[in-house]
GROMACS .gro file of C-alpha atoms in nm:
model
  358
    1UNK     CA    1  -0.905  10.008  -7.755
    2UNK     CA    2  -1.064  10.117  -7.448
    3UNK     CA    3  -1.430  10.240  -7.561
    4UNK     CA    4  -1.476  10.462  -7.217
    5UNK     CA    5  -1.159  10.546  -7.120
    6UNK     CA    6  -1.261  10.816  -6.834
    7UNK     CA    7  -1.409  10.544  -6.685
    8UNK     CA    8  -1.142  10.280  -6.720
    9UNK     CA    9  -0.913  10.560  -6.590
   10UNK     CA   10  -1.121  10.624  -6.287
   11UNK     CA   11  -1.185  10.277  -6.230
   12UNK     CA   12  -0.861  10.160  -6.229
   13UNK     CA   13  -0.715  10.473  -6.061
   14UNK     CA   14  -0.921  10.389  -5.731
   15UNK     CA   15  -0.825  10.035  -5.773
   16UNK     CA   16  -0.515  10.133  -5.709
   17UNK     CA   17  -0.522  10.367  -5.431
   18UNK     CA   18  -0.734  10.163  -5.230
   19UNK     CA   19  -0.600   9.824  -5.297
   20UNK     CA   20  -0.290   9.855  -5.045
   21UNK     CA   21  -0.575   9.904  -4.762
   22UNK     CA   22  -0.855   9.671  -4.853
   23UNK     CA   23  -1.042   9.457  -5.083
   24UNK     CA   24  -1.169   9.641  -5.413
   25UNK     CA   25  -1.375   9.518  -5.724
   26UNK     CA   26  -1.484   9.681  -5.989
   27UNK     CA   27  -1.769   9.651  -6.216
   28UNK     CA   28  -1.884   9.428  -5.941
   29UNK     CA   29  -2.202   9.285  -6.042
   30UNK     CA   30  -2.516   9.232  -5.785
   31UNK     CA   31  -2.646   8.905  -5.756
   32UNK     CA   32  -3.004   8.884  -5.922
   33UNK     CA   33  -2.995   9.158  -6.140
   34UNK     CA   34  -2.810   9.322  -6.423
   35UNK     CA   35  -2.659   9.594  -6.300
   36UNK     CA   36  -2.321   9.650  -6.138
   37UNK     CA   37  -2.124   9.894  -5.925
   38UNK     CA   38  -1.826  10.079  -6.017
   39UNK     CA   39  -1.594  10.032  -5.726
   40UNK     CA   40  -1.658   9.829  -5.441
   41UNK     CA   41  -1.425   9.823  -5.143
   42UNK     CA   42  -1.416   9.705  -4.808
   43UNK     CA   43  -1.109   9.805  -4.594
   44UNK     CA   44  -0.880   9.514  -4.441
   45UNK     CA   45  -0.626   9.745  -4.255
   46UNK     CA   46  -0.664   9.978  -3.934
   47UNK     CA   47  -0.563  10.338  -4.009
   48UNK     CA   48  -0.199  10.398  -4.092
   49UNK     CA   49  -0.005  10.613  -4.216
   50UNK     CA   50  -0.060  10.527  -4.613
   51UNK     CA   51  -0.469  10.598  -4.537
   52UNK     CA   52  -0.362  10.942  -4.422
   53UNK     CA   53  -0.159  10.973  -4.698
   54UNK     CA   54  -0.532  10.969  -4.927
   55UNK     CA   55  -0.634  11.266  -4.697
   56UNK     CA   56  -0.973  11.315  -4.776
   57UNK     CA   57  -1.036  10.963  -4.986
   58UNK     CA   58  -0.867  10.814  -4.691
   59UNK     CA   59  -1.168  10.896  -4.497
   60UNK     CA   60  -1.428  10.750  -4.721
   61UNK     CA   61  -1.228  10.451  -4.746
   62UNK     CA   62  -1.231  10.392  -4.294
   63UNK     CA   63  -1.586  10.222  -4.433
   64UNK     CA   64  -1.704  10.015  -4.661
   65UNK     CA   65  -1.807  10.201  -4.959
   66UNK     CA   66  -1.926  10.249  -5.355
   67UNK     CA   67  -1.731  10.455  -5.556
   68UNK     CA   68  -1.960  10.565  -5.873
   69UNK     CA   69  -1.720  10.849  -6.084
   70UNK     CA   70  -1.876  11.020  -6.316
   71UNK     CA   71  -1.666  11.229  -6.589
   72UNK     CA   72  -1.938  11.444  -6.680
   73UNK     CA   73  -2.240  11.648  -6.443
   74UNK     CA   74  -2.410  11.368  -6.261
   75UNK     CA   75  -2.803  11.376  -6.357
   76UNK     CA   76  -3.112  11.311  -6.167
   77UNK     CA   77  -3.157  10.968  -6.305
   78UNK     CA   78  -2.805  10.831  -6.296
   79UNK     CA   79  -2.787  10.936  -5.876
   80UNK     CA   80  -3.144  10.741  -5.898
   81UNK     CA   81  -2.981  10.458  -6.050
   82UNK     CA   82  -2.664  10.477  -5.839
   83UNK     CA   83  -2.889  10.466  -5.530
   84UNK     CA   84  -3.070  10.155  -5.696
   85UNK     CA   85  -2.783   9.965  -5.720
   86UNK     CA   86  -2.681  10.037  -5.354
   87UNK     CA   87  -2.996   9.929  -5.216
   88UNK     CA   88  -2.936   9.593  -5.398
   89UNK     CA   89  -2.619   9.575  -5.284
   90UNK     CA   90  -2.729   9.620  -4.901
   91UNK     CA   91  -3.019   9.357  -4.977
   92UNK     CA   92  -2.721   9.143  -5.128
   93UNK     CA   93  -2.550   9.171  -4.831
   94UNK     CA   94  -2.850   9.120  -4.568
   95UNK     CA   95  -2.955   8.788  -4.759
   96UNK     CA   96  -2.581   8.689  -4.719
   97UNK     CA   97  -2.559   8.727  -4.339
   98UNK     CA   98  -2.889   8.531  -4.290
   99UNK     CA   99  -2.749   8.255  -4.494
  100UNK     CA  100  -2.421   8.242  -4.290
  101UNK     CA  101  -2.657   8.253  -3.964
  102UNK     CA  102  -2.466   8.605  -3.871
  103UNK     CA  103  -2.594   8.966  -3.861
  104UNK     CA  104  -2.540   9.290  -4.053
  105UNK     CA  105  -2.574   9.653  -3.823
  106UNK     CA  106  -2.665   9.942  -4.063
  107UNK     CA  107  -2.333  10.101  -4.007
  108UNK     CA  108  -2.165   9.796  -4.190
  109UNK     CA  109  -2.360   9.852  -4.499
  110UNK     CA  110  -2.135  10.042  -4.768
  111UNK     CA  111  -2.170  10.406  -4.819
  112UNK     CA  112  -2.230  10.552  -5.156
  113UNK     CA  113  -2.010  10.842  -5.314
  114UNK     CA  114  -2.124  11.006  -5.635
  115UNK     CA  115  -1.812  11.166  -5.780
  116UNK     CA  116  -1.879  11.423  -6.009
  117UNK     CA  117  -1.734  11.741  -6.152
  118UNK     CA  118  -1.980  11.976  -6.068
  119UNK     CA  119  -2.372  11.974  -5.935
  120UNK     CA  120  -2.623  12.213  -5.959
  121UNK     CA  121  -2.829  12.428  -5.703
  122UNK     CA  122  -3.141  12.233  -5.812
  123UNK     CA  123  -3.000  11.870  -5.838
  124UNK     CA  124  -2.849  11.912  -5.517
  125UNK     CA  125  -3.171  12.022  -5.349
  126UNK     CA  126  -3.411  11.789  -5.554
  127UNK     CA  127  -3.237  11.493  -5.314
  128UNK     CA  128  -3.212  11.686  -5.014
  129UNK     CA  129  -2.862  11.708  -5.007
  130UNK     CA  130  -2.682  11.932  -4.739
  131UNK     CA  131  -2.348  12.031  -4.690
  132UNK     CA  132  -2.186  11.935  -4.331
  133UNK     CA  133  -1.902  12.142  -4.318
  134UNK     CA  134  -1.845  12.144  -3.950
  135UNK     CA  135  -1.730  11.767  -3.984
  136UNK     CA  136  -1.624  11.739  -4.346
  137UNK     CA  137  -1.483  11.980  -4.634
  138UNK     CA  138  -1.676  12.214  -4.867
  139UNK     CA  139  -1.796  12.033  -5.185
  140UNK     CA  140  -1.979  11.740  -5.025
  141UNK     CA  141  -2.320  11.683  -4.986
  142UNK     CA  142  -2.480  11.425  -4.787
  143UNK     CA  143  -2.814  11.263  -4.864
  144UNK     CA  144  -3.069  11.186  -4.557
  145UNK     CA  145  -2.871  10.956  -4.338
  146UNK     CA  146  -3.048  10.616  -4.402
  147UNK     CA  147  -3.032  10.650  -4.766
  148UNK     CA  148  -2.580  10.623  -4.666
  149UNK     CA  149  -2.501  10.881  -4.978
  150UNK     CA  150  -2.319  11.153  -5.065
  151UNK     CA  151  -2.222  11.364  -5.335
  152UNK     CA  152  -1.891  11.499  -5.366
  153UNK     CA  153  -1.840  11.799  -5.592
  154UNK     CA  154  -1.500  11.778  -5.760
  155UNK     CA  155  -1.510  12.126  -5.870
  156UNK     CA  156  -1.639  12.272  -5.544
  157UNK     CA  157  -1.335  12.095  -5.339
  158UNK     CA  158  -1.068  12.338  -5.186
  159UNK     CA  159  -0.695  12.320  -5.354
  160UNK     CA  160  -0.513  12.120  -5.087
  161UNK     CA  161  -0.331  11.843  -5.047
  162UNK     CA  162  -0.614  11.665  -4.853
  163UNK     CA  163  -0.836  11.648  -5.163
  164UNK     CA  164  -0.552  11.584  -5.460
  165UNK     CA  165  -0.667  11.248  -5.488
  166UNK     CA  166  -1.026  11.340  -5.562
  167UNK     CA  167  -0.950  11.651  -5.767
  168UNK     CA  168  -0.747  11.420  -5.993
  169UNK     CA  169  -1.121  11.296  -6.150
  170UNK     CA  170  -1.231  11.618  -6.240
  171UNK     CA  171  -1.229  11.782  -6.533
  172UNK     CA  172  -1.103  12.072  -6.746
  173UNK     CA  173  -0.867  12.335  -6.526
  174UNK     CA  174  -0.896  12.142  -6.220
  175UNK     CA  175  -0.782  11.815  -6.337
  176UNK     CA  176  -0.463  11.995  -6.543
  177UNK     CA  177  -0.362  12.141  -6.173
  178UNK     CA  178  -0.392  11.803  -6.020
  179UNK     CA  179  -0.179  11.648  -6.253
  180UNK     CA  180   0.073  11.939  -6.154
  181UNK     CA  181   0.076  11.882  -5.891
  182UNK     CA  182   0.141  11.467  -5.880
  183UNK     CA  183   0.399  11.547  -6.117
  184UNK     CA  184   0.545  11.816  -5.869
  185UNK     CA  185   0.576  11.492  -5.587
  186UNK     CA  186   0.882  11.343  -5.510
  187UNK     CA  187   1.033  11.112  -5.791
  188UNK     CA  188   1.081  10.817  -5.516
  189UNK     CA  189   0.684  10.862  -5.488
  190UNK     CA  190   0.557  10.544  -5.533
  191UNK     CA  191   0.211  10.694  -5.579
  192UNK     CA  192   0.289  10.953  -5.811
  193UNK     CA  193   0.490  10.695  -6.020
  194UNK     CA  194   0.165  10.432  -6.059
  195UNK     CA  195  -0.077  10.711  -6.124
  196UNK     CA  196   0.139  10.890  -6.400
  197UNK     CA  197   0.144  10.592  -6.530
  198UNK     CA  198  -0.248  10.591  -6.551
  199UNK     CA  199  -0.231  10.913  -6.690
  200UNK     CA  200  -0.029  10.761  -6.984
  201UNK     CA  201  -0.282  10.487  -6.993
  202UNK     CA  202  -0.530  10.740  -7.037
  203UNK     CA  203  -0.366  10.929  -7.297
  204UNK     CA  204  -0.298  10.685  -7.515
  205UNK     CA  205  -0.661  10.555  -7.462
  206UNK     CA  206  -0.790  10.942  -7.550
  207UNK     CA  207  -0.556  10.950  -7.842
  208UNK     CA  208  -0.666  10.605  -8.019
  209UNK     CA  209  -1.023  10.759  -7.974
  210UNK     CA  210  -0.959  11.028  -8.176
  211UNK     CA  211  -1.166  10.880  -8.485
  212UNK     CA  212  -1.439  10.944  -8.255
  213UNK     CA  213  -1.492  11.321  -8.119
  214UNK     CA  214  -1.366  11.442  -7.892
  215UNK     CA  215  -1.451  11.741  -7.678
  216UNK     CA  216  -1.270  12.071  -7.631
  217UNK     CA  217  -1.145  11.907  -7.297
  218UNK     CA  218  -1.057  11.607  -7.383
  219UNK     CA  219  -0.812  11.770  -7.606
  220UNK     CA  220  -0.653  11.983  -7.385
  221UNK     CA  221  -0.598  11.681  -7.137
  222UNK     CA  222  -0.434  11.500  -7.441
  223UNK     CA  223  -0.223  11.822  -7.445
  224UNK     CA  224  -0.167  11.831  -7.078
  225UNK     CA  225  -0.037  11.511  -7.069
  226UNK     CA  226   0.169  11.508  -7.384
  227UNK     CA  227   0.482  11.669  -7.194
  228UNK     CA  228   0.479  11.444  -6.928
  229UNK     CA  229   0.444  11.085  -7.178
  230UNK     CA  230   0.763  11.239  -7.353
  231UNK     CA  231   0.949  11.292  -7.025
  232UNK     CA  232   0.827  10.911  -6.998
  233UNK     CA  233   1.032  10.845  -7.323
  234UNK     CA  234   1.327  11.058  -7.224
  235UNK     CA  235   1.376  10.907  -6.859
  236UNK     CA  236   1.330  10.537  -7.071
  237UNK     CA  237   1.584  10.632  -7.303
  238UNK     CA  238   1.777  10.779  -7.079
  239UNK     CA  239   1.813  10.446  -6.869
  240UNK     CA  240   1.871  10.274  -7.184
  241UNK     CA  241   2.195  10.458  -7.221
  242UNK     CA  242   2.299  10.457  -6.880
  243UNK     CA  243   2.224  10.079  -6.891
  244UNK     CA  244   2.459  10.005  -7.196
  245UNK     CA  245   2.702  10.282  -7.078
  246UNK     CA  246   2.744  10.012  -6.741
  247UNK     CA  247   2.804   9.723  -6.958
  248UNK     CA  248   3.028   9.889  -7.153
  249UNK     CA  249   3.255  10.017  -6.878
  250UNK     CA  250   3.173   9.695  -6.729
  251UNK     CA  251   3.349   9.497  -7.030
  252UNK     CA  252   3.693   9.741  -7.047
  253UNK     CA  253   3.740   9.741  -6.662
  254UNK     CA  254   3.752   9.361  -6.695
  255UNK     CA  255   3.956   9.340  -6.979
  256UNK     CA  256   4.176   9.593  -6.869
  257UNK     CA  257   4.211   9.439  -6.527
  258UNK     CA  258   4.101   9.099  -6.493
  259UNK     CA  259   3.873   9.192  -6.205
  260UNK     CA  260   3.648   9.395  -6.048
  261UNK     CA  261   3.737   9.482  -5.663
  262UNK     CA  262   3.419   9.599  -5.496
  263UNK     CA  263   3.539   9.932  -5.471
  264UNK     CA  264   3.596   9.970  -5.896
  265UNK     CA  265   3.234   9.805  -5.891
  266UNK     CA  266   3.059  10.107  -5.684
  267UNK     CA  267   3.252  10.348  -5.922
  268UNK     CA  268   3.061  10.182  -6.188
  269UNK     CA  269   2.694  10.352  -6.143
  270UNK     CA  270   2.869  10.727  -6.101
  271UNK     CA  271   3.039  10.651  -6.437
  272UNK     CA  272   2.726  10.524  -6.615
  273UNK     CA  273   2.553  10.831  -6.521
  274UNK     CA  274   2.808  11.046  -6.726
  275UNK     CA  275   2.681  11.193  -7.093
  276UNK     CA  276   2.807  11.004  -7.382
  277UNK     CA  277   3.090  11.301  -7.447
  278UNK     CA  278   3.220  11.331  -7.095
  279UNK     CA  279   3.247  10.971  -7.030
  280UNK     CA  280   3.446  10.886  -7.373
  281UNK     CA  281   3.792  11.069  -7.265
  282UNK     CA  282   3.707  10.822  -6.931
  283UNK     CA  283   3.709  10.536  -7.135
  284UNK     CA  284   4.035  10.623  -7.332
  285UNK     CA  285   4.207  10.659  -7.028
  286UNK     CA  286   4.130  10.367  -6.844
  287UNK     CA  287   4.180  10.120  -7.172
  288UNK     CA  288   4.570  10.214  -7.102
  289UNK     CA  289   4.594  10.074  -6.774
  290UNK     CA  290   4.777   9.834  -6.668
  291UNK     CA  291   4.647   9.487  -6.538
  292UNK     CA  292   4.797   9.476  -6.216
  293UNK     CA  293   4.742   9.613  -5.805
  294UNK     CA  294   4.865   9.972  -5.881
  295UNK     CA  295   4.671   9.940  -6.222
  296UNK     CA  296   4.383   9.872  -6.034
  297UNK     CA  297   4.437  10.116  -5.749
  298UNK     CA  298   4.546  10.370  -6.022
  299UNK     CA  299   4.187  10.326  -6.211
  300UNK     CA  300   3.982  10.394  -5.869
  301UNK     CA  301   4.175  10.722  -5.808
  302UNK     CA  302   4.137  10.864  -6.149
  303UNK     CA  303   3.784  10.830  -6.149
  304UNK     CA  304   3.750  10.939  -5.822
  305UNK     CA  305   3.930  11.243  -5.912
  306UNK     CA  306   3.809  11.318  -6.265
  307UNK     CA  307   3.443  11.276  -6.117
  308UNK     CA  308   3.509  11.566  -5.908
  309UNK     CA  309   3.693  11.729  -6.213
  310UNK     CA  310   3.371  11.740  -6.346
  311UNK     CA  311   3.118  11.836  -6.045
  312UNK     CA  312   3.377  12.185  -5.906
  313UNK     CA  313   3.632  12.188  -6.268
  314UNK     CA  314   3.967  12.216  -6.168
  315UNK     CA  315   4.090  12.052  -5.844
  316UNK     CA  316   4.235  12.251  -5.593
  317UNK     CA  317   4.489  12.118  -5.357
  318UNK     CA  318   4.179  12.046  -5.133
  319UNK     CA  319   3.980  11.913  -5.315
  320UNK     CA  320   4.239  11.648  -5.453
  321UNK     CA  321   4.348  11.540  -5.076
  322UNK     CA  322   3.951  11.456  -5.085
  323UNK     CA  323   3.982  11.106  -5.326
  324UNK     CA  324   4.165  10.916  -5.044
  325UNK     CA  325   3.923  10.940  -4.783
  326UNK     CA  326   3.628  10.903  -5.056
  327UNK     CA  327   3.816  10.579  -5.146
  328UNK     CA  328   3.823  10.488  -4.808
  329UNK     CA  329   3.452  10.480  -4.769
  330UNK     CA  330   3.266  10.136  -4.784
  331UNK     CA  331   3.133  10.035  -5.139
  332UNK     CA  332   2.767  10.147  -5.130
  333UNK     CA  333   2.819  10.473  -4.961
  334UNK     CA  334   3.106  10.566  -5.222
  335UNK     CA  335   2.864  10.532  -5.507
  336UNK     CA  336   2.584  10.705  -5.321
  337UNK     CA  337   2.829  10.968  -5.254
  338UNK     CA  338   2.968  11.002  -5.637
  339UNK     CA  339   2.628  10.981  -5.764
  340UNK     CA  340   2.493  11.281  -5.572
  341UNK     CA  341   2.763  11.483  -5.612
  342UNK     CA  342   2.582  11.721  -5.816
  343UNK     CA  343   2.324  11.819  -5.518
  344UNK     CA  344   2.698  11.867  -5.269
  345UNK     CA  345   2.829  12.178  -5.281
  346UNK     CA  346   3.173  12.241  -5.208
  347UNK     CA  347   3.133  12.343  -4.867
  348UNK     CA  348   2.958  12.024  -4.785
  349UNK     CA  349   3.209  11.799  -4.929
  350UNK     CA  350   3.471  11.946  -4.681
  351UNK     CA  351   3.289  11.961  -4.414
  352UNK     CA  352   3.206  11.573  -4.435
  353UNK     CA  353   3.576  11.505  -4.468
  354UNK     CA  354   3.745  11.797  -4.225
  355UNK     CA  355   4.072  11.554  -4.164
  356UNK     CA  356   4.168  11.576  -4.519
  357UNK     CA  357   4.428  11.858  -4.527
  358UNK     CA  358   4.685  11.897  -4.812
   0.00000   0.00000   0.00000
């Protein structure tokens, strides 16, 4: 059981968003003393496309930098003990470049960001922080330059896709529309794959917590995230079936036939896909086939055909001259085809095949 899991989550959620473009430790502890820093990273990669993919974390992370998250209102004496462990840091650093006979500029030392959800008026003036928002976004505040800190106000960041990353560590309503809008990315997004999968991390962390209290937000993430850990089940389960379904037809096709041709193994993954109640009269069918060449060519055209059965209901006379030419693609592109036939209207599937005529 994870005993702080905001800042596990946090912890690990910059881990991995800066990982793919530099080094990153966290809990890193200074040399000589018993504190340690959050995250620590140090970017290996020139700009590309991925770091403007961060938008606005992408620009911390051009430099080296501290990460120090905070789930609740930073105070007065945790930024004084943030800006503590920096200084050691830089000293760490210094000693470590006179040891190795080279030299560290000032603009090489890390720069700190506080992340917290919100900041007061008085906080932010007690440290002379300023906005610059010529140069950077509302919401962050930038300590006088040699001290190389800012604070950047979750709650104060505008709603844009340039700041999801960040707005993801906030709290309450802000974090809830964050995770909306990950969820809302692309399913082939690699990011928004890994960091639900935080999320889950988190929840489950929150949850075995819950002999200790919780607060009134804590709850409601536990709620927010409750539809998307059972959409986690459902798409698990879901490939379960799918995966047995494939074995299954797998297993007949051979017995049936004595072999799969590459074309009767593309049809496989379309077939899989089907519901347990559309793919059964499939099965029935196929188990009376014949083990021969016009078995085996007879098999590939009734799927073929019944798949389209299924995706526009009864075939019209043009729509049946269409499981020739569909046949006639190579493997991979059949089973792409067959697979997305749900997002190909009719229109489209004629106009990719305009020589088949009845």
């Amino acid at each position: 059981m994870t005993r702080f899991p905001h800042d596990q989550f946090a912890k690990d959620y910059l881990d991995q968003l800066l990982s793919p473009i530099g080094n990153v430790e966290t809990s890193r502890d200074i040399a000589g003393e018993v504190r340690e820093v959050d995250v620590y990273f140090t970017p290996t990669s020139s700009p590309n496309d991925y770091l403007l993919s961060l938008g606005l974390l992408g620009r911390f992370a051009t430099t080296s930098a501290v990460f120090e998250p905070f789930r609740n209102a930073v105070t007065p004496e945790q930024i004084r003990d943030c800006l503590a462990k920096l200084f050691d840091l830089h000293r760490e650093l210094a000693r470590r470049a006179r040891r190795e006979s080279t030299s560290i500029n000032d603009s090489e030392l890390p720069q700190l960001w506080i992340l917290t959800p919100t900041a007061s008026t008085r906080l932010l003036a007690g440290f002379g922080a300023v906005s610059n928002e010529q140069n950077w976004l509302s919401g962050l505040y930038f300590l006088p330059e040699y001290l190389k800190t800012a604070l950047v106000v979750i709650h104060q960041l505008p709603r844009t896709p340039e700041t999801l990353w960040l707005r993801l560590l906030g709290k309450g309503t802000v974090q809830q529309q964050a995770i909306e809008e990950i969820t809302a990315l692309p399913e082939d997004s690699q990011m928004r794959q890994s960091t639900l999968e935080l999320l889950y991390d988190l929840q489950a962390n929150l949850q075995a917590n819950q002999d200790q209290k919780l607060d009134t937000e804590e709850r409601e993430l536990i709620m927010a995230l409750a539809p998307l850990y059972r959409q986690q089940l459902d798409a698990a389960r879901q490939q379960g079936i799918q995966q047995g379904q494939r074995l299954i037809i797998e297993n007949l096709l051979q017995t049936r036939l004595g072999q799969l041709t590459p074309t009767l193994a593309a049809l496989i993954t379309p077939l899989s896909a089907l519901p347990p109640q559309q793919l059964t009269p499939f099965l029935l069918q196929l188990s009376q086939l014949e083990n021969s060449e016009p078995g085996i060519q007879q098999a590939q055209y009734f799927i073929v055909e019944n798949l389209l059965k299924i995706r526009f209901g009864e075939l019209d006379s043009q729509l049946t001259a269409l499981v020739t030419p569909l046949l006639g693609l190579p493997p991979q592109d059949l089973s792409q085809y067959l697979s997305q036939l749900s997002e190909i209207s009719r229109e489209q599937l004629l106009a990719r095949f305009p020589q088949a005529s009845p």
